[in-house]
Amino acid sequence: MTGGLFTLGVIIIGGVDTGWTFYTPYSSTYANTWVILAATGIFINGFSSIATGLNFIVSIHLLRAPGLTWFRLPMFVWTTYATSLIMVLATPVLAVTLGLVAVERIFGGGIFDPAIGGDPLLFQHLFWFYSHPAVYIMILPGMGVVSEIVPCFARKPLFGYGFVAMSGLAIAALGFLVWGHHMFVSGQSIYAGLLFSFLSMLVAIPSAVKVFNWTATLYKGTIFLKTPMLYAMGFIGLFTIGGLTGISLASIGFDMHVHDTYFIVAHFHYIMVGGMVMAFLGGVHFWWPKMTGAIYSEWWGRVSALIVFLGFNLAFFPQFILGYLGNPRRYHAYAEGFQVFHIMSTLGASILGIGYLLPLGYLLWSLKYGRRASRNPWQATGLEWTTPSPPPTHNFGETPTVTGPAYDYPPAHRELVIGEGEPEKN
Amino acid sequence: MSSTSNPTHLIPYDSPSHQRHAAIFGLWVFLVTEILFFGGMIVGYVVYHYEYPEAFREGSRTLNVWAGGAMTAVLLLGSLLIAVAEHLTEEGDRDNSQSWRGTAVWRLAVTACLGVVFLGLEFYEYHELIGEGLFPGSQFARQRFTDLPYSGRAAELFFLMFFCMTGLHAFHMIVGILLVGGIGTAIQRARQPERLGNTLTVIALYWHFVDIVWIFLYPLFYLVR
Ligand SMILES: [Cu+2]
């Protein structure tokens, strides 16, 4: 909150003219705006990230219920664990880097100013040492959500549980070794570039393990295309496109060609919006009955999931083509031939906007007028579904004991009714 | 679960030892973040030491090795005392006796005082350096280092790193002194001082960590010449 106030305040009183990356020496020497205030906000937010990550790590290690062994944990807990590791390991480096920028601005001296002996590349290295893993901070929880939704709506155990769990940790670990792929054109050594290129491609392996395991979970499952499942399926497809273009970007030659073009923008959004935001919406729809005790309109849910999917693709797929053809990012003007793609993109963004507004409407509506949810409207496994909806402050009156693996879905029966609001009889 | 009016441990934990385990584990994770925090600066130090070895040698010569050595000794003595105090608490917990309280508090007080002595020495050194015009910025006495790269500004980098890293360490020391002083006072006043054992252990761990940071900073700035 405090950190957010700082950064929002900065936007209101005039913003910063450094770009989001705060590259030096723009930020340290030449910017005339509120760099230090913005850095303070980020610094405070960093503290909260670290504290959150620390809390999750200790809780997951020491506060599991009896019988809840590591390999019985829900996948969302595994990915939260991987995310927390990144948060505690990467955030301090960003904090110290911003601290050095602030010191340089306040006291002068040239830590990052090449004109007086400093090394601006050092800033980039430290910055991306945090900011690449930060992307995985965003996507890993999304992968966890999808790993929860897919087994539930395919009525099958998650395929290759151990591989899915370990691939999350592998993504977190590899994430620390690839930051240099943001610096292929920065003048770093070509050998460093080669190594970073190779390591970045390695990230594709654990990511693909996840995608294949979700797909294998669907195989011969009894699939219920409820709203959360639509989002999860959208995630799998869009994340795959984002991931595959990521491998192409990791190869230095191709990266030189599309560097700083719309191709990067499209790749990033396929992972972050097509991936993370889809997973977020899927998670919201999956746990909404649990969180609020209300059932939303399934019809509206499916319609807006479809609108989001179509709008997203229309908005961002043309940007791959634009970037490949050489349209640079961060310019408001472009060559005439590109106009048709820009129009498609704008149209798609508007449709996407509608798709985002709809849930705001029907979810809020359901709070007041929706049917009341039972404990377990999706017939899902997992401890949270054994509590009332919404759960009381003390989640469990009595500490539950876990006796079986996660995703112990019974052999599916087609006539199973899920998503119903009638309270069950206990 | 914990329905007694005077529970020995907080709600999510099964037992006092469970809670203690969680506190210590949590602090270790926190110390890992601290290592990365200082690690970022040490990377900066290494990069500039590699780029401007001459400047770092010259800069280091202006520092007083003996003062730095004395500071190191003071810190290590404090670490020893706090370890002893913590050990006393653990034993007191086991024997259910109160006799340990006075000795533990006494040792904590000395530790905090040694911390203050350390900071006194450090700030005296800062004062000297600033007096010689060696604080980075526009006032920096770069005419002393004209034969170094960037007409002496490379030496400024040495002092920039010196003030940043030792300053950050000093900030951690201030926090540590407040914590050690605070826990000493709390143990002195508490009706059941043995229940502060976890807090004391955690603070002691933090204090040791801050000492270890100095064990790295001292050779980096004073001894590598
Ligand atoms: Cu990256």
XYZ file of C-alpha atoms and ligand atoms in Angstrom:
652
model
C 0.000 0.000 0.000
C 2.620 2.536 1.074
C 4.790 1.566 -1.875
C 1.836 1.866 -4.210
C 1.069 5.333 -2.832
C 4.602 6.441 -3.666
C 4.534 5.151 -7.228
C 0.994 6.372 -7.901
C 1.885 9.714 -6.387
C 4.832 9.953 -8.752
C 2.581 9.317 -11.734
C 0.242 12.076 -10.574
C 2.905 14.692 -9.898
C 4.599 14.207 -13.227
C 5.841 10.666 -13.756
C 9.361 9.561 -14.574
C 11.050 9.929 -17.918
C 13.317 6.905 -17.633
C 11.213 4.195 -19.259
C 10.117 1.309 -17.095
C 13.612 -0.182 -16.991
C 15.237 2.837 -15.310
C 18.291 2.321 -17.530
C 21.339 4.261 -16.473
C 22.657 6.841 -17.114
C 19.236 8.220 -18.131
C 17.839 7.507 -14.715
C 20.950 8.275 -12.684
C 22.344 11.336 -14.417
C 19.970 12.856 -16.932
C 16.421 12.343 -15.717
C 14.889 15.458 -14.188
C 11.879 13.757 -12.705
C 10.871 11.959 -9.536
C 13.187 9.002 -9.934
C 14.072 8.693 -6.259
C 10.461 8.814 -5.107
C 9.500 6.156 -7.631
C 12.473 4.044 -6.559
C 11.372 4.422 -2.932
C 7.942 3.089 -3.853
C 9.458 0.125 -5.646
C 11.819 -0.456 -2.724
C 8.917 -0.607 -0.261
C 6.996 -2.945 -2.542
C 10.133 -5.060 -2.695
C 10.028 -5.420 1.079
C 6.458 -6.637 0.923
C 7.372 -9.141 -1.819
C 10.220 -10.471 0.283
C 8.045 -10.751 3.371
C 5.321 -12.519 1.409
C 7.759 -14.962 -0.146
C 9.325 -15.636 3.235
C 5.945 -16.298 4.787
C 4.989 -18.760 2.042
C 8.290 -20.626 2.218
C 8.169 -21.076 5.977
C 4.471 -21.979 5.916
C 4.895 -24.554 3.169
C 7.859 -26.114 4.931
C 6.472 -26.185 8.442
C 2.713 -25.764 8.469
C 1.458 -28.569 6.264
C -1.439 -30.554 7.706
C -0.709 -34.036 9.046
C -0.431 -36.446 6.139
C 0.051 -33.641 3.637
C 3.457 -34.744 2.392
C 5.386 -32.743 -0.196
C 4.148 -34.924 -3.010
C 0.533 -34.633 -1.931
C 0.582 -30.841 -2.131
C -1.777 -29.209 -4.610
C 0.177 -27.948 -7.617
C -0.808 -24.367 -6.845
C 1.153 -24.691 -3.602
C 4.177 -26.024 -5.488
C 4.172 -23.137 -7.930
C 3.617 -20.663 -5.095
C 6.666 -22.185 -3.447
C 8.746 -21.772 -6.613
C 7.476 -18.203 -6.965
C 8.381 -17.414 -3.361
C 11.906 -18.704 -3.859
C 12.307 -16.275 -6.748
C 10.833 -13.435 -4.714
C 13.247 -13.835 -1.817
C 16.281 -14.445 -4.022
C 15.799 -11.839 -6.741
C 14.069 -8.885 -5.116
C 16.976 -7.840 -2.854
C 19.183 -7.396 -5.906
C 16.705 -4.984 -7.473
C 16.464 -3.159 -4.167
C 20.189 -2.643 -3.891
C 20.408 -1.571 -7.545
C 17.751 1.091 -7.084
C 19.529 2.118 -3.904
C 22.722 2.690 -5.890
C 20.830 4.753 -8.479
C 19.419 6.867 -5.662
C 22.868 7.289 -4.104
C 24.264 8.358 -7.436
C 21.516 10.917 -7.909
C 21.857 12.317 -4.418
C 25.606 12.395 -3.934
C 26.919 12.466 -7.498
C 29.806 10.176 -8.260
C 29.528 7.793 -11.117
C 28.550 4.247 -10.256
C 26.648 3.875 -13.513
C 27.759 6.950 -15.470
C 30.240 5.987 -18.199
C 31.365 9.599 -18.585
C 33.120 9.434 -15.228
C 34.171 5.811 -15.079
C 30.972 4.018 -14.139
C 29.541 1.029 -15.926
C 25.961 1.318 -17.219
C 26.010 -2.351 -18.208
C 26.436 -3.242 -14.541
C 23.049 -1.665 -13.931
C 21.505 -3.693 -16.748
C 22.970 -6.913 -15.403
C 21.702 -6.251 -11.881
C 18.357 -5.018 -13.164
C 17.675 -8.051 -15.357
C 18.948 -10.416 -12.696
C 15.737 -9.424 -10.951
C 13.518 -8.523 -13.861
C 13.799 -11.725 -15.821
C 12.891 -13.925 -12.825
C 10.129 -11.400 -12.114
C 8.349 -12.651 -15.231
C 8.360 -16.123 -13.730
C 7.003 -14.671 -10.502
C 4.017 -13.702 -12.627
C 3.573 -16.826 -14.732
C 4.284 -19.625 -12.211
C 1.158 -19.064 -10.084
C -0.829 -19.089 -13.339
C 0.632 -22.494 -14.159
C -0.423 -23.632 -10.715
C -3.994 -22.467 -11.266
C -4.190 -24.288 -14.589
C -2.838 -27.435 -12.925
C -5.739 -27.217 -10.471
C -8.458 -26.534 -13.033
C -7.522 -29.079 -15.711
C -7.762 -32.232 -13.526
C -11.001 -31.032 -11.945
C -12.823 -30.459 -15.233
C -11.334 -33.504 -16.933
C -12.196 -35.603 -13.871
C -8.768 -37.211 -13.942
C -5.642 -37.076 -11.771
C -2.972 -34.666 -12.974
C -0.733 -36.585 -15.375
C 2.914 -36.801 -14.248
C 2.444 -35.031 -10.907
C 6.126 -35.222 -9.948
C 7.281 -33.850 -13.284
C 4.850 -30.945 -13.126
C 5.995 -30.104 -9.596
C 9.705 -30.321 -10.409
C 9.372 -28.433 -13.687
C 8.087 -25.475 -11.688
C 11.225 -25.504 -9.554
C 13.335 -25.973 -12.689
C 11.744 -22.894 -14.256
C 12.491 -20.924 -11.099
C 16.111 -22.096 -11.038
C 16.803 -21.608 -14.746
C 15.175 -18.197 -14.519
C 18.223 -16.956 -12.628
C 20.619 -17.911 -15.406
C 19.080 -16.271 -18.452
C 18.950 -12.532 -17.726
C 21.483 -11.763 -20.442
C 18.944 -12.452 -23.179
C 17.669 -8.932 -22.567
C 21.116 -7.620 -23.396
C 21.994 -9.296 -26.696
C 22.444 -5.907 -28.359
C 23.898 -4.135 -25.311
C 27.519 -4.812 -26.146
C 28.037 -7.660 -23.720
C 30.557 -10.277 -24.793
C 29.421 -12.461 -27.655
C 30.339 -15.559 -25.627
C 28.098 -14.391 -22.825
C 25.404 -13.884 -25.444
C 25.841 -17.444 -26.718
C 25.626 -18.885 -23.229
C 22.549 -16.841 -22.338
C 20.955 -17.848 -25.625
C 21.505 -21.531 -24.878
C 20.316 -21.263 -21.272
C 17.209 -19.346 -22.327
C 16.272 -22.126 -24.697
C 16.610 -24.606 -21.845
C 13.658 -22.921 -20.118
C 11.502 -24.363 -22.892
C 12.053 -27.880 -21.523
C 10.291 -27.545 -18.151
C 7.661 -25.313 -19.760
C 6.943 -27.951 -22.380
C 6.839 -30.643 -19.679
C 3.967 -28.741 -18.133
C 2.103 -28.221 -21.407
C 2.433 -31.894 -22.373
C 1.300 -33.026 -18.938
C -1.799 -30.837 -19.040
C -2.581 -32.184 -22.473
C -2.052 -35.741 -21.293
C -4.387 -35.047 -18.375
C -7.096 -34.091 -20.856
C -6.539 -37.277 -22.843
C -9.503 -39.606 -22.361
C -10.824 -37.362 -19.616
C -14.479 -36.494 -19.190
C -14.199 -32.866 -20.072
C -16.638 -30.297 -18.704
C -16.239 -27.020 -20.596
C -17.195 -24.810 -17.679
C -15.919 -21.223 -17.481
C -12.699 -21.955 -15.543
C -11.884 -24.768 -17.971
C -12.351 -22.466 -20.973
C -9.815 -20.088 -19.495
C -7.429 -22.934 -18.689
C -7.645 -24.259 -22.251
C -7.057 -20.730 -23.526
C -4.015 -20.541 -21.298
C -2.529 -23.766 -22.653
C -2.868 -22.655 -26.274
C -1.740 -19.069 -25.840
C 1.091 -19.969 -23.490
C 2.346 -22.445 -26.061
C 2.439 -19.747 -28.741
C 4.142 -17.359 -26.335
C 6.629 -20.040 -25.337
C 7.504 -21.086 -28.867
C 8.103 -17.490 -29.946
C 10.225 -17.205 -26.810
C 12.546 -19.898 -28.111
C 12.882 -18.075 -31.402
C 13.711 -14.879 -29.535
C 16.366 -16.693 -27.552
C 18.351 -17.297 -30.730
C 20.587 -14.284 -31.130
C 20.291 -13.907 -34.912
C 16.516 -13.771 -34.874
C 16.536 -11.507 -31.849
C 18.732 -9.002 -33.694
C 16.123 -8.934 -36.449
C 13.058 -8.367 -34.265
C 14.798 -6.533 -31.414
C 12.633 -3.703 -30.077
C 9.796 -4.456 -32.481
C 6.180 -5.430 -32.015
C 7.299 -9.065 -32.117
C 8.633 -8.686 -28.582
C 5.430 -6.963 -27.518
C 3.356 -9.808 -28.929
C 5.535 -12.514 -27.353
C 5.434 -10.830 -23.974
C 1.664 -10.401 -24.078
C 1.050 -13.977 -25.150
C 2.804 -15.061 -21.956
C 1.614 -12.336 -19.615
C -1.923 -11.653 -20.854
C -2.674 -14.809 -22.810
C -0.984 -16.791 -20.086
C -1.144 -15.042 -16.753
C -4.328 -13.009 -17.107
C -6.206 -15.982 -18.575
C -5.046 -18.123 -15.667
C -6.003 -15.372 -13.252
C -9.513 -15.153 -14.677
C -9.742 -18.944 -14.681
C -8.695 -18.983 -11.041
C -11.164 -16.242 -10.129
C -14.000 -18.191 -11.739
C -12.842 -21.482 -10.218
C -12.592 -20.204 -6.644
C -15.284 -17.498 -6.801
C -17.933 -19.759 -5.242
C -15.433 -20.712 -2.549
C -14.258 -17.162 -1.873
C -17.644 -15.484 -1.860
C -20.180 -18.268 -1.455
C -21.961 -17.098 -4.614
C -22.560 -18.837 -7.969
C -22.130 -16.604 -11.006
C -23.989 -16.986 -14.275
C -22.345 -19.805 -16.184
C -23.711 -18.547 -19.510
C -22.196 -15.090 -19.097
C -18.992 -16.647 -17.832
C -18.560 -18.753 -20.939
C -19.482 -15.905 -23.266
C -16.928 -13.565 -21.773
C -14.238 -16.265 -21.736
C -14.833 -16.625 -25.460
C -14.778 -12.856 -26.012
C -11.513 -12.547 -24.081
C -9.931 -15.315 -26.144
C -11.015 -13.884 -29.495
C -10.239 -10.287 -28.570
C -6.838 -11.202 -27.259
C -5.793 -13.037 -30.399
C -7.078 -10.304 -32.651
C -5.190 -7.723 -30.603
C -1.839 -9.438 -30.363
C -1.436 -11.912 -33.205
C -1.123 -9.149 -35.838
C 1.699 -7.728 -33.739
C 3.831 -10.785 -34.459
C 3.498 -10.002 -38.152
C 4.081 -6.289 -37.611
C 7.211 -6.945 -35.629
C 8.536 -9.450 -38.088
C 8.021 -6.912 -40.870
C 10.020 -4.407 -38.856
C 7.574 -2.119 -37.070
C 9.466 -0.877 -33.995
C 7.747 -0.621 -30.642
C 7.318 2.546 -28.561
C 6.587 4.835 -31.526
C 3.220 6.415 -32.087
C 3.734 6.655 -35.857
C 4.279 3.833 -38.326
C 4.650 3.193 -42.042
C 1.440 3.228 -44.057
C 1.526 -0.431 -45.040
C 1.252 -1.416 -41.409
C -2.058 0.312 -40.854
C -4.333 -2.661 -41.439
C -2.553 -4.657 -38.715
C -2.765 -1.753 -36.317
C -6.488 -1.453 -36.959
C -6.938 -5.164 -36.285
C -4.937 -4.815 -33.107
C -6.962 -1.849 -31.881
C -10.214 -3.614 -32.662
C -9.020 -6.710 -30.811
C -7.996 -4.617 -27.822
C -11.470 -3.091 -27.670
C -13.105 -6.522 -27.779
C -10.669 -7.683 -25.096
C -11.720 -4.707 -23.003
C -15.368 -5.761 -23.220
C -14.358 -9.297 -22.266
C -12.671 -7.934 -19.141
C -15.571 -5.680 -18.152
C -18.226 -8.386 -18.385
C -16.910 -10.485 -15.451
C -16.773 -7.332 -13.359
C -20.512 -7.015 -13.983
C -21.796 -10.558 -13.535
C -19.408 -11.469 -10.722
C -20.491 -8.469 -8.685
C -24.103 -9.220 -9.605
C -23.732 -12.774 -8.310
C -22.670 -11.488 -4.899
C -26.156 -10.140 -4.331
C -28.407 -12.159 -6.604
C -26.471 -15.352 -7.336
C -27.433 -18.736 -5.904
C -25.552 -19.732 -2.744
C -22.653 -22.117 -3.324
C -22.305 -25.441 -1.567
C -19.013 -26.459 0.026
C -17.809 -28.070 -3.144
C -19.691 -26.943 -6.242
C -17.149 -28.429 -8.666
C -16.838 -31.755 -6.845
C -13.158 -30.925 -6.631
C -10.474 -32.478 -4.467
C -8.359 -30.313 -2.198
C -8.787 -29.260 1.409
C -10.276 -25.854 0.646
C -13.400 -27.553 -0.743
C -14.129 -29.237 2.591
C -14.774 -25.901 4.305
C -17.988 -23.885 4.068
C -18.223 -21.303 1.252
C -17.005 -18.701 2.034
C -14.604 -20.238 4.546
C -14.678 -18.927 8.115
C -11.707 -16.973 9.491
C -10.320 -20.054 11.163
C -10.373 -22.191 8.063
C -10.585 -25.523 9.803
C -12.267 -26.071 13.144
C -10.176 -29.169 13.536
C -6.875 -29.752 11.782
C -7.654 -32.060 8.855
C -5.570 -35.128 8.126
C -4.689 -35.885 4.528
C -4.710 -39.536 3.562
C -4.404 -39.607 -0.206
C -2.665 -37.973 -3.163
C -3.814 -34.687 -4.676
C -6.238 -34.868 -7.606
C -7.677 -38.169 -6.528
C -10.583 -37.794 -8.927
C -12.905 -40.761 -9.032
C -13.517 -42.427 -12.401
C -15.688 -39.896 -14.195
C -19.360 -40.312 -14.757
C -20.843 -38.215 -17.514
C -24.023 -37.352 -15.720
C -22.093 -35.678 -12.892
C -23.603 -32.268 -12.233
C -20.995 -29.743 -11.249
C -21.251 -26.075 -10.555
C -24.582 -26.386 -8.788
C -25.614 -24.120 -5.984
C -27.799 -26.324 -3.811
C -26.184 -26.839 -0.426
C -25.398 -30.469 0.166
C -26.593 -32.272 3.255
C -23.784 -32.956 5.656
C -6.414 -26.369 20.028
C -4.850 -23.742 22.277
C -7.677 -23.048 24.625
C -5.545 -22.535 27.718
C -5.372 -18.961 28.979
C -1.562 -19.011 28.939
C -0.510 -20.915 25.817
C 3.143 -21.777 25.349
C 2.895 -21.366 21.588
C 0.798 -19.499 19.022
C -2.133 -20.907 17.145
C -0.846 -22.415 13.898
C 1.907 -24.347 15.667
C 1.697 -27.770 17.266
C 4.250 -27.251 20.012
C 6.776 -24.723 21.351
C 9.593 -26.446 19.492
C 7.573 -26.242 16.271
C 7.165 -22.511 16.755
C 10.852 -22.122 17.550
C 11.778 -24.069 14.444
C 9.558 -21.800 12.326
C 11.059 -18.624 13.805
C 14.623 -19.751 13.174
C 13.877 -21.053 9.694
C 12.145 -17.794 8.818
C 15.120 -15.787 9.964
C 17.471 -17.917 7.897
C 15.387 -17.225 4.809
C 15.533 -13.545 5.682
C 19.320 -13.739 5.994
C 19.474 -15.264 2.518
C 17.732 -12.172 1.178
C 20.262 -10.055 3.061
C 23.125 -11.985 1.484
C 21.738 -11.156 -1.944
C 21.241 -7.560 -0.891
C 24.886 -7.149 0.094
C 25.825 -9.490 -2.759
C 24.590 -6.968 -5.319
C 26.977 -4.390 -3.878
C 29.852 -6.826 -3.656
C 29.377 -7.500 -7.374
C 29.675 -3.758 -7.936
C 32.830 -3.672 -5.824
C 34.368 -6.582 -7.722
C 33.588 -5.042 -11.117
C 35.183 -1.703 -10.268
C 38.096 -3.257 -8.456
C 38.768 -5.239 -11.596
C 38.428 -2.187 -13.836
C 40.427 0.235 -11.691
C 42.857 -1.788 -9.528
C 45.165 1.226 -9.090
C 42.382 3.465 -7.858
C 41.231 0.877 -5.345
C 44.776 0.432 -4.078
C 45.190 4.184 -3.638
C 41.814 4.500 -1.960
C 42.514 1.650 0.428
C 45.789 3.286 1.512
C 43.885 6.247 2.923
C 42.003 3.961 5.338
C 43.392 3.079 8.768
C 44.023 -0.678 8.965
C 44.460 -0.603 12.728
C 41.206 1.213 13.358
C 39.473 -1.290 11.116
C 41.159 -4.138 12.983
C 40.001 -2.758 16.309
C 36.463 -2.481 14.967
C 36.595 -6.100 13.867
C 37.792 -7.228 17.294
C 35.047 -5.251 19.039
C 32.398 -6.868 16.866
C 33.690 -10.385 17.365
C 33.720 -9.961 21.125
C 30.094 -8.804 20.976
C 29.158 -11.861 18.928
C 30.749 -14.127 21.512
C 28.843 -12.479 24.358
C 25.484 -12.685 22.645
C 26.093 -16.355 21.857
C 26.786 -16.965 25.537
C 23.665 -15.036 26.551
C 21.564 -17.103 24.207
C 23.077 -20.310 25.528
C 22.226 -19.211 29.070
C 18.615 -18.648 28.066
C 18.356 -22.108 26.604
C 19.773 -23.648 29.756
C 17.538 -21.521 31.939
C 14.610 -22.768 29.916
C 15.615 -26.344 30.603
C 16.281 -25.952 34.331
C 13.313 -23.668 34.911
C 15.546 -21.475 37.032
C 15.703 -17.695 36.958
C 19.352 -17.296 37.940
C 20.501 -16.935 34.351
C 18.564 -13.752 33.800
C 21.042 -11.321 35.346
C 24.102 -12.752 33.594
C 22.331 -12.868 30.228
C 21.114 -9.285 30.497
C 24.554 -8.127 31.525
C 26.112 -9.752 28.467
C 23.499 -8.321 26.131
C 24.145 -4.847 27.516
C 27.883 -5.204 26.869
C 27.186 -6.464 23.343
C 25.050 -3.423 22.585
C 27.737 -1.129 24.024
C 30.410 -2.779 21.889
C 28.159 -2.131 18.900
C 28.057 1.527 19.851
C 31.855 1.586 20.176
C 32.102 0.066 16.696
C 29.847 2.723 15.245
C 31.794 5.406 17.099
C 35.027 4.253 15.485
C 33.364 3.992 12.107
C 31.803 7.434 12.238
C 35.105 8.873 13.432
C 36.710 7.408 10.303
C 33.902 8.853 8.158
C 34.506 12.207 9.802
C 38.228 12.064 8.998
C 37.606 11.042 5.385
C 35.015 13.737 4.837
C 37.428 16.243 6.351
C 40.027 15.195 3.775
C 37.491 15.768 1.013
C 37.147 12.095 0.200
C 33.354 11.939 0.314
C 32.078 11.326 -3.240
C 30.313 14.094 -5.083
C 31.243 17.498 -6.406
C 33.400 18.250 -3.327
C 35.569 15.196 -3.937
C 39.302 15.958 -3.765
C 40.100 14.453 -7.123
C 43.237 16.563 -7.467
C 44.857 14.047 -5.100
C 44.442 11.294 -7.673
C 45.089 13.037 -10.992
C 47.211 10.186 -12.333
C 44.271 7.769 -12.000
C 41.688 7.124 -14.754
C 39.022 9.765 -15.426
C 41.249 12.419 -13.799
C 40.863 10.886 -10.364
C 37.196 10.047 -10.476
C 38.008 6.341 -10.511
C 39.171 6.787 -6.917
C 35.820 8.399 -6.212
C 34.250 5.071 -7.150
C 36.270 3.391 -4.417
C 34.928 5.803 -1.835
C 31.442 5.572 -3.245
C 31.492 1.815 -2.768
C 33.147 2.240 0.640
C 30.515 4.623 1.958
C 27.628 2.683 0.412
C 28.661 -0.700 1.712
C 29.929 0.290 5.141
C 27.011 2.712 5.451
C 24.527 -0.040 4.728
C 26.347 -2.194 7.250
C 26.226 0.633 9.789
C 22.481 0.886 9.255
C 22.178 -2.819 10.016
C 24.319 -2.265 13.102
C 21.982 0.461 14.359
C 19.015 -1.860 13.916
C 20.973 -4.603 15.660
C 21.907 -2.399 18.627
C 18.270 -1.384 19.058
C 17.180 -5.021 18.896
C 19.824 -6.266 21.340
C 19.144 -3.386 23.707
C 15.412 -4.006 23.394
C 15.581 -7.720 24.080
C 17.922 -7.103 27.035
C 15.429 -4.693 28.549
C 12.557 -7.042 27.839
C 14.312 -9.987 29.506
C 15.115 -7.803 32.493
C 11.472 -6.829 32.923
C 9.579 -9.924 31.799
C 7.764 -12.069 34.315
C 8.577 -15.214 32.343
C 11.818 -14.300 30.600
C 12.368 -17.823 29.266
C 9.520 -17.200 26.848
C 11.648 -14.602 25.090
C 14.078 -17.352 24.095
C 12.919 -17.497 20.465
C 13.173 -13.764 20.039
C 16.639 -13.762 21.548
C 17.814 -16.582 19.294
C 16.521 -14.793 16.225
C 18.132 -11.506 17.234
C 21.399 -13.292 17.987
C 21.366 -14.876 14.543
C 20.807 -11.471 12.971
C 23.645 -10.000 15.012
C 26.037 -12.757 13.944
C 25.060 -12.148 10.344
C 25.795 -8.438 10.565
C 29.188 -9.318 12.055
C 29.922 -11.709 9.224
C 29.137 -9.003 6.692
C 31.800 -6.893 8.342
C 34.206 -9.842 8.225
C 33.841 -9.560 4.436
C 33.910 -5.771 4.250
C 37.036 -5.383 6.351
C 39.377 -7.279 4.007
C 37.671 -5.885 0.890
C 38.322 -2.288 1.855
C 41.184 -2.339 4.352
C 43.349 -5.344 3.561
C 43.215 -5.782 -0.230
C 45.856 -3.331 -1.379
Cu 13.837 -12.505 -19.819
